[in-house]
mmCIF file of C-alpha atoms in Angstrom:
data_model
loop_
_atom_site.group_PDB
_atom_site.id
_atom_site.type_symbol
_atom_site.label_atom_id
_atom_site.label_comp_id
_atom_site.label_asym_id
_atom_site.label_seq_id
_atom_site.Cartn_x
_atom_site.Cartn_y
_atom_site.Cartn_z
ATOM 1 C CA UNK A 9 69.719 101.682 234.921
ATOM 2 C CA UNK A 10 73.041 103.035 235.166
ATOM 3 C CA UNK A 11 72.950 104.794 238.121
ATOM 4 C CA UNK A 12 73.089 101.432 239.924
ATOM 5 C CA UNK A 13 75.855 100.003 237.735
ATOM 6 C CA UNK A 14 78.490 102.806 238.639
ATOM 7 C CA UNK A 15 81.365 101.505 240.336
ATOM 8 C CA UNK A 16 80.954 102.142 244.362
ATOM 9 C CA UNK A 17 83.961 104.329 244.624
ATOM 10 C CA UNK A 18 84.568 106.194 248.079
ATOM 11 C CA UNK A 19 81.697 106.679 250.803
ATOM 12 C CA UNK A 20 80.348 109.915 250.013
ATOM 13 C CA UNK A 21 80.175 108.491 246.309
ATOM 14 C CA UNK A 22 78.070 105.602 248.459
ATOM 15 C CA UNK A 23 75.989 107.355 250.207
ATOM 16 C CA UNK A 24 75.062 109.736 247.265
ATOM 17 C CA UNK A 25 74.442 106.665 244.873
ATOM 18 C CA UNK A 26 72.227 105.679 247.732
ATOM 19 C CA UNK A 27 70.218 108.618 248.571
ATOM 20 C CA UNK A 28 69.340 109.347 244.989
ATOM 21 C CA UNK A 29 68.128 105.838 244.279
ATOM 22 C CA UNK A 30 66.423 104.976 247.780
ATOM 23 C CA UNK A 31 64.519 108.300 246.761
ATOM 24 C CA UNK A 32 63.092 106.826 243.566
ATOM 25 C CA UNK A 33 62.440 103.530 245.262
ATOM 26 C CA UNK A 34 60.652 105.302 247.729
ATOM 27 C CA UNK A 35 58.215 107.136 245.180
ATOM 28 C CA UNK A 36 58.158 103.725 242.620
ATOM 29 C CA UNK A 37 56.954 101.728 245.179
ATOM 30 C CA UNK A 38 54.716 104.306 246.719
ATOM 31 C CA UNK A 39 52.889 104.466 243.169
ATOM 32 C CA UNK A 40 53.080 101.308 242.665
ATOM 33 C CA UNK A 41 51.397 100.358 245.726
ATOM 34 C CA UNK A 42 48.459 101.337 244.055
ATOM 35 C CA UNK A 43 48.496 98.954 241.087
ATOM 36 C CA UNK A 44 45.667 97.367 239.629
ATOM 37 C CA UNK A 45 47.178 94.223 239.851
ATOM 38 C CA UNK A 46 46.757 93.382 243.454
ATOM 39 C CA UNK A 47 49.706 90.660 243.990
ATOM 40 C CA UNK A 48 52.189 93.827 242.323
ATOM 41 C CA UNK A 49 50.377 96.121 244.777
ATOM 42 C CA UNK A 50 50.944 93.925 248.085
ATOM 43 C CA UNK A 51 54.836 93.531 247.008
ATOM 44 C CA UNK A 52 55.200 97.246 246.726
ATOM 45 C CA UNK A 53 53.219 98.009 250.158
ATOM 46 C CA UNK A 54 55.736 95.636 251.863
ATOM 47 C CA UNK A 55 59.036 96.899 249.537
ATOM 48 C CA UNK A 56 57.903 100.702 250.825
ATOM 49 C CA UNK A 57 58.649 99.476 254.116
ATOM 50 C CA UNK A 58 61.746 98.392 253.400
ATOM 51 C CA UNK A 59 62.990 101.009 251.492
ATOM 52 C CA UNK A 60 62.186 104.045 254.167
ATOM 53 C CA UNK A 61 64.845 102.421 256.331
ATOM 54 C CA UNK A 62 67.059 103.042 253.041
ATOM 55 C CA UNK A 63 65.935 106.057 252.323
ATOM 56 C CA UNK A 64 66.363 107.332 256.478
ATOM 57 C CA UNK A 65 69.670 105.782 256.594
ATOM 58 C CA UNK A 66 71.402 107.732 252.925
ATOM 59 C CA UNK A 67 69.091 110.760 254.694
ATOM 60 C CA UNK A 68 71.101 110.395 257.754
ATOM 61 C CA UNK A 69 74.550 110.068 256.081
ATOM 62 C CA UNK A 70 73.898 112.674 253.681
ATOM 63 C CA UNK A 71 73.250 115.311 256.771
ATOM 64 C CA UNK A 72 76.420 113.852 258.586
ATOM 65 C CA UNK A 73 78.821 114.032 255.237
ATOM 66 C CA UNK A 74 77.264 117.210 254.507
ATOM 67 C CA UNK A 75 77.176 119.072 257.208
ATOM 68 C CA UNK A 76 80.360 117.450 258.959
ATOM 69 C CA UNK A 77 83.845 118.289 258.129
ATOM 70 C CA UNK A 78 85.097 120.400 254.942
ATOM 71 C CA UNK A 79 86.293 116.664 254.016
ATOM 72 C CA UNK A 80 83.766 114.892 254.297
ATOM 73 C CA UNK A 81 81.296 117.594 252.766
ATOM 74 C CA UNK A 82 83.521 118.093 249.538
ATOM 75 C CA UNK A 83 83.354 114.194 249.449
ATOM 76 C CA UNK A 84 79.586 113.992 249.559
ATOM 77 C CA UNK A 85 79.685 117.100 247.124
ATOM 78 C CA UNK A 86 81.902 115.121 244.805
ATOM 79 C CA UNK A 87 79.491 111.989 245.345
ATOM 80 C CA UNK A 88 76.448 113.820 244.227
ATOM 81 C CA UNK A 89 78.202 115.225 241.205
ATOM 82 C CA UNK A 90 78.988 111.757 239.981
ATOM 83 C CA UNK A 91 75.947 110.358 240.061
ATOM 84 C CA UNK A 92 73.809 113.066 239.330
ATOM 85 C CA UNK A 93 74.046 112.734 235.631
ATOM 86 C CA UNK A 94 72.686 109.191 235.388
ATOM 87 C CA UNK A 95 69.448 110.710 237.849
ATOM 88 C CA UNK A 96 66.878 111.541 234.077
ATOM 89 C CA UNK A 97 67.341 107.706 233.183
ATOM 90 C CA UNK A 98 65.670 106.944 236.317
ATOM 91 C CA UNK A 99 62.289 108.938 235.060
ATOM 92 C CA UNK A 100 62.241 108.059 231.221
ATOM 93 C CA UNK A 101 59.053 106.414 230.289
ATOM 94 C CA UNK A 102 59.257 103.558 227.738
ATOM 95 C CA UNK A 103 56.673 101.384 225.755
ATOM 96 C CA UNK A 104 56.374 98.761 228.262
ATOM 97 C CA UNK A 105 54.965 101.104 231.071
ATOM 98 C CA UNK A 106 52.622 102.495 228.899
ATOM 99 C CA UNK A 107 51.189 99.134 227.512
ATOM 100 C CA UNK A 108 50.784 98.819 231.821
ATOM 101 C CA UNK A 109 48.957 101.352 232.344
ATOM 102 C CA UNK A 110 47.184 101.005 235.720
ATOM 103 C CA UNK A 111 49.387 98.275 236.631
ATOM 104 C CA UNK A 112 52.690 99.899 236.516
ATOM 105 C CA UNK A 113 53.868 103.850 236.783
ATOM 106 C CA UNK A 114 55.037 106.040 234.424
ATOM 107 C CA UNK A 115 58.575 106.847 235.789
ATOM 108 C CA UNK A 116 58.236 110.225 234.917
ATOM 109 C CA UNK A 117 55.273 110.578 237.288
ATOM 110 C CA UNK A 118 57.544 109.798 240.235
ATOM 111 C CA UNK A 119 59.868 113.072 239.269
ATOM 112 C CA UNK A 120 58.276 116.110 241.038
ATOM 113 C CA UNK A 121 58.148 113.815 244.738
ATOM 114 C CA UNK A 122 61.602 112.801 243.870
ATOM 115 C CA UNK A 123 62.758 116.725 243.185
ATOM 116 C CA UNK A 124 61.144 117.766 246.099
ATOM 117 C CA UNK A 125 62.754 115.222 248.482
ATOM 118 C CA UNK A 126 66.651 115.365 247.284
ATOM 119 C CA UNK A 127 66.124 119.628 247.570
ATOM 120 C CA UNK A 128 65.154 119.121 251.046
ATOM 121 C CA UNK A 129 67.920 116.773 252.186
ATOM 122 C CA UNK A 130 70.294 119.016 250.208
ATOM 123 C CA UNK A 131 69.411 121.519 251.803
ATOM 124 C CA UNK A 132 69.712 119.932 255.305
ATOM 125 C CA UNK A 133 72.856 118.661 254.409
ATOM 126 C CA UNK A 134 74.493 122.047 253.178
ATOM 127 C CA UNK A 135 74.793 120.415 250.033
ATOM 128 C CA UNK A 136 74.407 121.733 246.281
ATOM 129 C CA UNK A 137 72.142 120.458 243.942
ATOM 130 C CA UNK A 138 74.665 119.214 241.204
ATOM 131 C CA UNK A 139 74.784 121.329 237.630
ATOM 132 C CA UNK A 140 76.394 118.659 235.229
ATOM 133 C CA UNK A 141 75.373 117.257 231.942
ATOM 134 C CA UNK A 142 73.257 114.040 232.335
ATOM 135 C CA UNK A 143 75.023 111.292 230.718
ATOM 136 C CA UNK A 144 73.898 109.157 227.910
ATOM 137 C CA UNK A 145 72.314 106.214 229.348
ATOM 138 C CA UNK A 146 69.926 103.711 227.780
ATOM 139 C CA UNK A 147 69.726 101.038 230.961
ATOM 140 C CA UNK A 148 65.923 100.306 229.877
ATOM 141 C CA UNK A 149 66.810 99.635 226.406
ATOM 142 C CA UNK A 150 68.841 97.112 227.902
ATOM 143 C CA UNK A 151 72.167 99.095 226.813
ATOM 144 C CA UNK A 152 74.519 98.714 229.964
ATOM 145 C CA UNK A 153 77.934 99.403 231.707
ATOM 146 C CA UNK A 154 80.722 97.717 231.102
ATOM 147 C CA UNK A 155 81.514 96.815 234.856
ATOM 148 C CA UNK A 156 77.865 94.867 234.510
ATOM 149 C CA UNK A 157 79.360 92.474 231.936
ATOM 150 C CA UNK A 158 81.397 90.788 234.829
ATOM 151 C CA UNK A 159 78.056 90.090 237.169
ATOM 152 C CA UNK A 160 75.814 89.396 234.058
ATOM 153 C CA UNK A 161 78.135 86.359 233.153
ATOM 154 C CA UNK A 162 78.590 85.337 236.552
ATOM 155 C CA UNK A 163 74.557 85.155 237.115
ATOM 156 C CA UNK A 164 74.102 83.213 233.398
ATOM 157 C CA UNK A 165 76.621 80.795 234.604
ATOM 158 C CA UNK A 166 74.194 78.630 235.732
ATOM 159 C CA UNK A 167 71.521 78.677 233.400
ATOM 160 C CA UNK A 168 73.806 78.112 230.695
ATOM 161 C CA UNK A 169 75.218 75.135 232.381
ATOM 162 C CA UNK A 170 71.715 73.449 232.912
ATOM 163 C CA UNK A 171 70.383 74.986 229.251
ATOM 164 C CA UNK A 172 66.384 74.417 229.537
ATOM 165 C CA UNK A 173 66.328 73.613 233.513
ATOM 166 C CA UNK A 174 63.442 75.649 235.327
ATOM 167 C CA UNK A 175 63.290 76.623 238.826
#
């Protein structure tokens, strides 16, 4: 996904990169928690967990960036704006999900909890719900970033030194 291979640029670019994804976390693993597979299904009840600490902390932020100073609310503004186009890649289905039916989620299930959740934080947060064009993105189809390239060759590093090693 491309969302999460954007370049971390200031805080308010942060904290929006990290509101809109904890958001989908929050709703994948939610779903997912009810898997038919029941290892997948114990993972995701223990990842939700996790992930509503994420999803209170880019909450909090959001309210504080938001809501704060004309700075730091055009910042958070600005944040949102960037990421916001790479937010539909998050909810296209694909093949693979729906060979998994029962055992994983169509993303696009997860949209309307998703929608309803960034409108109320916006809205606490005196923040806009970004109008700009969503950007061409094919993450899933394994199409990605440039600025992946450079952590992709660092994490094959090792496998390619030990070819046929298994851990």
């Amino acid at each position: 996904m491309h969302l999460v291979q954007l370049d971390p640029g200031d805080f308010g670019h942060t904290i929006a990169r990290q509101l809109v994804y904890s958001l989908y976390a929050y709703e994948l693993y939610t779903a997912l928690s009810h898997s038919d597979d029941p290892t997948l299904a114990a993972i995701a009840q223990k990842a939700v967990k996790e992930v509503e600490y994420h999803v209170d902390h880019a909450w909090q932020w959001a309210m504080r960036l938001g809501d704060g100073t004309e700075e730091s609310h055009r910042r958070m503004q600005a944040g949102l704006d960037q990421v916001w186009p790479f937010v539909d890649e998050l909810f296209e289905d694909d093949d693979l999900t729906d060979r998994l039916k029962g055992v994983a989620v169509q993303p696009s299930s997860l949209r309307p909890a998703f929608d309803d959740a960034i409108r109320r934080v916006l809205a606490e947060s005196t923040l806009e719900l970004p109008s700009v064009p969503q950007a061409r993105t094919g993450g899933r189809r394994g199409e990605h970033r440039e600025s992946l390239g450079f952590v992709l060759a660092e994490m094959q590093s090792l496998a390619r030194m030990h070819p046929g090693a298994s851990w």
